[in-house]
Amino acid sequence: MRKGLKPSYTLHKNFRLPMGFPPENWDSGLTYQAQATDTFIVTYPKCGTTWTQHIVWMLSHDGELFPVGKNINLEVPHLEEVGNDFVKSLSEPRFIKTHLTYDLTPYNPNSKYIYIARNPFDCAVSFYYHTQGFVKYYDFAEGTFDDFFECFINGEVDWGDYFDNLVSWVQHKNDQNVLFLTYESMKNNPKMNIVAIAKFLGDNYLEKIENPQILESILHHTSFTNMSQNQSRWSSQRPANMTPFIRNGKVGDWKSHFSVYQTQRLSQKLRIRTAGTEAENLWQIPE
Ligand code: PPS
C-alpha cells in the first residue's frame, strides 16, 4: 500500500518553516518592535493575504497600478521571512505581512492589525496546491490532497495549526486596533471591504477613496481576474506544470476535494476548537 507522503520542512525550534526560509530571519522577525505607524496584515496562510497586501499597497499609492517587475512581498514584506533589519529599513508608515498567532505578533497598542480569516475547508485546499506547487520549498510535487489533509488537520504544516491562529486572533476581534475580516465577505462585497480597510487606516485613506477613480482602480486591479495576470508580482516562481499562485479564488472549492469522512473530521475540529468563541459563527459548518 502507498504510504502517505509528507511535505518536507525545515524544523526550527517548535516551528515548521518552508525549506530555504532563513531561520535567522524568523528569529529576528519575531523581535521586531512594532511602531505606532505600522499596519500588520495578519492571516493563517492562504486566507487572503496577498489580496489584502495589494489593497493596502494601492490605497497607499493613490490607486496606482502595482508594477510588473516588482514583488509585493518586498513592498509589504513578510516579517518572519525577511526579518527585522529588512522591515526596519523601510520608511514609515509600514505595511507588514505576517502569519503569526496573536501572541507572537509584535505588539504596539497604536499599531493596526488587519486580520483575514478564511473557512478552513477552502484554506486546506488552497494550502495543498501551494505546498504541491512550490516544489523547492516542500518537495511535495507527488503529494495528493489526501496526504496533505492529514498534515493540515494535525497542524503539521508550516505556521502550525489553523485553529491556533484563528482562535488567538478572534479573541481580539473587537479590539480598537484590530480589523477582523473574512475572505468570504471580501469575495461577496469587495467594495465594502476596501472601504472598511480605508476607514480603519484613517481619514487620509478614507479621503483617497472618496475619489471614485481611486476606488474603482483599486476594485478593478485587485479583482481575481486582474491579479491572475503577471503573477510574478505576488510570489516566487513555481514550475509551469503546477497550478498558479492566484489559482481559483472561489468560496466552496473544497467540495470537489473533500471526502465525506474528511468533511466530518474537519467540521468536528472546527466545532470543538471554536466553541464558545466568536469564530463559531463565522461560517456554516458542513455536516
Ligand atoms: S499566502 O501564500 O499565504 O500569502 O497566500 P494568500 O495570499 O493568503 O492566499 C492565496 C489564496 O487567495 C486567493 N486570492 C484571491 N481570491 C480572490 N480574489 C483575489 N483578488 C485574490 N488574490 C488571491 C488565491 O487564489 C488563493 O486561493 P485559492 O483558493 O488557492 O485560489
Coordinates of C-alpha atoms and ligand atoms in Angstrom, one line a residue:
M1 CA 0.0 0.0 0.0
R2 CA 1.2 3.5 -0.8
K3 CA 2.4 5.3 2.4
G4 CA 1.1 8.9 2.8
L5 CA 3.7 11.4 1.5
K6 CA 4.5 14.4 3.7
P7 CA 5.9 17.7 2.7
S8 CA 9.5 18.5 3.8
Y9 CA 10.1 21.4 6.1
T10 CA 12.9 23.0 8.0
L11 CA 12.3 22.2 11.6
H12 CA 13.3 25.3 13.7
K13 CA 12.6 25.4 17.4
N14 CA 9.0 24.2 17.5
F15 CA 8.1 25.5 14.1
R16 CA 8.0 24.1 10.6
L17 CA 9.4 26.6 8.0
P18 CA 9.4 26.2 4.3
M19 CA 12.8 24.9 3.2
G20 CA 15.1 27.7 2.2
F21 CA 13.4 30.1 4.6
P22 CA 16.2 31.5 6.7
P23 CA 15.6 30.5 10.4
E24 CA 17.6 33.6 11.5
N25 CA 15.1 35.9 9.7
W26 CA 12.3 34.1 11.5
D27 CA 14.0 34.7 14.9
S28 CA 14.8 38.3 14.1
G29 CA 11.4 39.0 12.7
L30 CA 9.8 37.9 16.0
T31 CA 11.9 40.6 17.8
Y32 CA 10.7 43.4 15.6
Q33 CA 9.5 46.4 17.7
A34 CA 6.1 47.4 16.3
Q35 CA 5.8 51.1 15.5
A36 CA 2.7 53.3 16.1
T37 CA 2.6 53.9 12.3
D38 CA 2.7 50.2 11.4
T39 CA -0.2 48.2 9.9
F40 CA 0.1 44.4 10.0
I41 CA -1.8 42.2 7.5
V42 CA -2.3 39.0 9.5
T43 CA -3.5 35.7 8.3
Y44 CA -3.1 32.0 8.5
P45 CA -1.5 31.0 5.2
K46 CA -3.9 31.0 2.1
C47 CA -6.6 33.1 3.7
G48 CA -6.4 36.3 1.5
T49 CA -3.0 37.8 2.5
T50 CA -1.8 38.8 -1.0
W51 CA -5.1 40.2 -2.0
T52 CA -5.1 42.4 1.2
Q53 CA -1.4 43.3 0.7
H54 CA -2.3 44.5 -2.8
I55 CA -5.3 46.5 -1.5
V56 CA -3.3 48.4 1.2
W57 CA -0.5 49.0 -1.3
M58 CA -2.9 50.5 -3.8
L59 CA -4.5 52.6 -1.1
S60 CA -1.2 54.0 -0.1
H61 CA -0.3 54.7 -3.7
D62 CA -3.5 56.6 -4.7
G63 CA -4.8 53.7 -6.7
E64 CA -1.7 53.3 -8.9
L65 CA -1.1 50.0 -10.7
F66 CA 1.3 47.6 -8.9
P67 CA 4.1 47.5 -11.4
V68 CA 5.3 44.4 -13.2
G69 CA 8.9 43.7 -12.2
K70 CA 8.2 44.5 -8.5
N71 CA 7.2 41.9 -5.9
I72 CA 4.6 42.7 -3.3
N73 CA 6.5 40.8 -0.6
L74 CA 9.3 43.4 -0.8
E75 CA 6.9 46.3 -0.6
V76 CA 4.6 44.8 2.0
P77 CA 7.2 42.5 3.5
H78 CA 6.6 39.2 5.2
L79 CA 8.1 39.8 8.6
E80 CA 9.2 36.3 9.5
E81 CA 10.6 35.7 6.0
V82 CA 12.7 38.8 5.6
G83 CA 13.5 39.5 9.3
N84 CA 13.8 42.6 11.5
D85 CA 16.5 44.6 9.6
F86 CA 14.8 44.5 6.3
V87 CA 11.5 45.7 7.8
K88 CA 13.2 48.4 9.8
S89 CA 14.9 49.6 6.6
L90 CA 11.6 50.6 5.1
S91 CA 10.3 54.1 5.6
E92 CA 7.2 54.6 7.7
P93 CA 4.3 54.1 7.6
R94 CA 5.0 50.4 7.0
F95 CA 2.6 47.7 6.0
I96 CA 3.8 44.3 7.1
K97 CA 2.6 40.8 6.4
T98 CA 2.7 38.0 9.0
H99 CA 1.2 34.6 9.6
L100 CA 1.9 34.6 13.3
T101 CA -0.5 33.9 16.1
Y102 CA -1.6 36.9 18.2
D103 CA 0.9 36.1 21.0
L104 CA 3.9 36.0 18.6
T105 CA 3.0 39.1 16.6
P106 CA 4.9 42.2 17.6
Y107 CA 2.5 44.4 19.5
N108 CA 2.1 48.1 19.9
P109 CA -1.2 49.5 21.2
N110 CA -1.0 52.1 18.5
S111 CA -0.2 49.8 15.6
K112 CA -3.0 48.5 13.5
Y113 CA -3.8 44.8 12.7
I114 CA -5.9 43.7 9.8
Y115 CA -6.8 40.0 10.3
I116 CA -8.4 38.0 7.5
A117 CA -10.0 34.6 8.2
R118 CA -11.0 32.1 5.6
N119 CA -13.0 28.9 6.2
P120 CA -10.7 26.0 7.0
F121 CA -12.0 23.8 4.1
D122 CA -11.1 26.2 1.3
C123 CA -7.9 27.1 3.2
A124 CA -6.8 23.5 3.3
V125 CA -7.4 23.0 -0.4
S126 CA -5.5 26.3 -1.3
F127 CA -2.7 25.3 1.1
Y128 CA -2.4 21.9 -0.6
Y129 CA -1.9 23.4 -4.1
H130 CA 0.6 25.9 -2.6
T131 CA 2.6 23.1 -0.9
Q132 CA 2.5 20.9 -4.0
G133 CA 3.4 23.8 -6.4
F134 CA 6.3 25.3 -4.5
V135 CA 8.4 22.2 -5.2
K136 CA 11.7 23.7 -3.9
Y137 CA 10.2 24.7 -0.6
Y138 CA 8.3 21.4 0.2
D139 CA 9.4 18.6 -2.2
F140 CA 5.7 17.5 -2.4
A141 CA 5.0 17.5 -6.2
E142 CA 3.7 14.0 -6.0
G143 CA 1.6 14.6 -2.8
T144 CA -2.1 14.1 -3.0
F145 CA -4.8 16.2 -1.3
D146 CA -5.5 13.2 1.0
D147 CA -1.8 13.2 2.0
F148 CA -1.9 16.9 2.7
F149 CA -5.2 16.8 4.5
E150 CA -3.7 14.6 7.3
C151 CA -0.9 17.1 7.8
F152 CA -3.3 20.0 7.8
I153 CA -5.8 18.6 10.3
N154 CA -3.0 17.6 12.6
G155 CA -1.4 21.1 12.4
E156 CA 1.7 19.6 11.0
V157 CA 2.3 22.2 8.3
D158 CA 4.2 25.5 8.2
W159 CA 2.8 28.1 10.6
G160 CA 1.2 25.3 12.6
D161 CA -2.4 24.6 13.4
Y162 CA -5.0 26.7 11.6
F163 CA -7.2 26.9 14.7
D164 CA -4.4 28.1 17.0
N165 CA -4.0 31.1 14.6
L166 CA -7.8 31.8 14.2
V167 CA -8.7 31.4 17.8
S168 CA -5.8 33.5 19.0
W169 CA -6.9 36.4 16.8
V170 CA -10.7 36.1 17.1
Q171 CA -10.4 36.8 20.8
H172 CA -9.1 40.3 19.8
K173 CA -11.7 40.7 17.0
N174 CA -13.3 43.8 18.7
D175 CA -10.1 45.5 19.9
Q176 CA -10.0 49.0 18.7
N177 CA -6.7 48.4 16.7
V178 CA -7.9 45.2 15.0
L179 CA -10.0 45.0 11.9
F180 CA -11.3 41.4 11.5
L181 CA -12.4 40.5 8.0
T182 CA -13.3 37.2 6.2
Y183 CA -12.2 36.1 2.8
E184 CA -15.8 35.2 2.1
S185 CA -17.1 38.7 2.9
M186 CA -14.3 40.1 0.7
K187 CA -15.5 37.9 -2.2
N188 CA -19.1 38.8 -1.6
N189 CA -18.6 42.5 -1.4
P190 CA -15.1 43.7 -2.2
K191 CA -16.1 47.4 -2.4
M192 CA -17.5 47.4 1.2
N193 CA -14.3 45.7 2.5
I194 CA -12.0 48.1 0.7
V195 CA -13.9 51.0 2.2
A196 CA -13.7 49.3 5.6
I197 CA -10.0 48.9 5.3
A198 CA -9.6 52.6 4.2
K199 CA -11.7 53.7 7.1
F200 CA -9.7 51.6 9.6
L201 CA -6.4 53.1 8.2
G202 CA -7.6 56.6 8.9
D203 CA -9.0 59.8 7.5
N204 CA -6.3 60.3 4.9
Y205 CA -7.0 56.9 3.4
L206 CA -10.8 57.4 3.5
E207 CA -10.3 60.7 1.7
K208 CA -8.5 58.9 -1.1
I209 CA -11.3 56.6 -1.8
E210 CA -13.8 59.4 -1.8
N211 CA -12.2 60.0 -5.3
P212 CA -14.3 57.5 -7.3
Q213 CA -11.5 56.9 -9.8
I214 CA -9.1 55.7 -7.0
L215 CA -11.8 53.4 -5.5
E216 CA -12.6 52.0 -9.0
S217 CA -9.0 51.5 -9.8
I218 CA -8.4 49.5 -6.5
L219 CA -11.6 47.5 -7.1
H220 CA -10.6 46.7 -10.6
H221 CA -6.9 45.9 -10.2
T222 CA -7.4 43.8 -7.0
S223 CA -10.0 41.6 -8.6
F224 CA -9.2 37.9 -9.0
T225 CA -9.1 38.2 -12.8
N226 CA -6.7 41.1 -12.8
M227 CA -4.5 39.6 -10.1
S228 CA -4.3 36.4 -12.2
Q229 CA -2.2 38.5 -14.7
N230 CA 1.5 38.9 -14.3
Q231 CA 1.7 36.7 -11.2
S232 CA 5.5 37.2 -10.7
R233 CA 4.3 40.3 -8.8
W234 CA 2.9 38.1 -6.0
S235 CA 5.2 35.2 -5.3
S236 CA 8.4 33.4 -6.3
Q237 CA 8.4 31.3 -9.4
R238 CA 6.8 27.8 -9.5
P239 CA 7.2 25.1 -12.2
A240 CA 5.0 25.8 -15.2
N241 CA 3.2 22.4 -14.8
M242 CA 1.9 23.4 -11.3
T243 CA -1.3 25.4 -10.5
P244 CA -0.7 29.2 -10.5
F245 CA -0.4 31.0 -7.1
I246 CA -3.5 33.0 -7.8
R247 CA -5.3 29.8 -8.5
N248 CA -9.1 29.6 -8.2
G249 CA -10.3 32.3 -5.8
K250 CA -13.6 30.7 -5.1
V251 CA -15.7 30.0 -2.0
G252 CA -16.6 26.3 -1.8
D253 CA -13.9 24.8 -4.0
W254 CA -13.3 22.4 -1.1
K255 CA -16.5 20.5 -2.1
S256 CA -14.7 18.9 -5.1
H257 CA -11.7 17.8 -2.9
F258 CA -13.0 16.6 0.4
S259 CA -14.4 13.1 1.1
V260 CA -17.4 12.7 3.4
Y261 CA -15.1 11.5 6.1
Q262 CA -12.7 14.3 5.7
T263 CA -15.6 16.8 5.9
Q264 CA -16.9 15.2 9.1
R265 CA -13.4 15.3 10.7
L266 CA -12.7 18.9 9.9
S267 CA -16.2 20.0 10.8
Q268 CA -15.8 18.3 14.1
K269 CA -12.4 20.0 14.7
L270 CA -13.9 23.4 13.7
R271 CA -16.8 22.9 16.1
I272 CA -14.6 21.8 19.0
R273 CA -11.9 24.4 18.6
T274 CA -14.2 27.4 18.1
A275 CA -16.8 26.5 20.7
G276 CA -17.5 29.5 22.9
T277 CA -15.5 31.9 20.7
E278 CA -16.8 34.4 18.1
A279 CA -15.3 32.1 15.4
E280 CA -18.1 29.5 16.0
N281 CA -20.5 31.6 13.9
L282 CA -18.2 32.8 11.1
W283 CA -19.2 30.1 8.7
Q284 CA -21.9 27.5 8.3
I285 CA -20.3 24.2 9.4
P286 CA -20.9 21.4 6.9
E287 CA -22.4 18.1 8.2
Ligands
PPS1 S1 -0.1 33.2 1.1 O1 0.8 32.3 0.4 O2 -0.4 32.7 2.4 O3 0.3 34.6 1.1 O4 -1.5 33.1 0.3 P1 -2.7 34.1 0.3 O5 -2.5 35.2 -0.5 O6 -3.1 34.3 1.8 O7 -3.9 33.2 -0.3 C1 -3.9 32.8 -1.6 C2 -5.4 32.5 -2.0 O8 -6.1 33.7 -2.1 C3 -6.6 33.7 -3.5 N1 -6.6 35.1 -4.0 C4 -7.7 35.8 -4.3 N2 -9.0 35.4 -4.3 C5 -9.9 36.3 -4.7 N3 -9.6 37.5 -5.2 C6 -8.4 37.9 -5.3 N4 -8.1 39.1 -5.8 C7 -7.3 37.0 -4.8 N5 -6.0 37.1 -4.8 C8 -5.6 35.9 -4.2 C9 -5.7 32.8 -4.3 O9 -6.2 32.4 -5.5 C10 -5.5 31.7 -3.2 O10 -6.7 30.9 -3.1 P2 -7.1 29.6 -3.9 O11 -8.3 29.1 -3.3 O12 -5.9 28.7 -3.9 O13 -7.4 30.1 -5.3

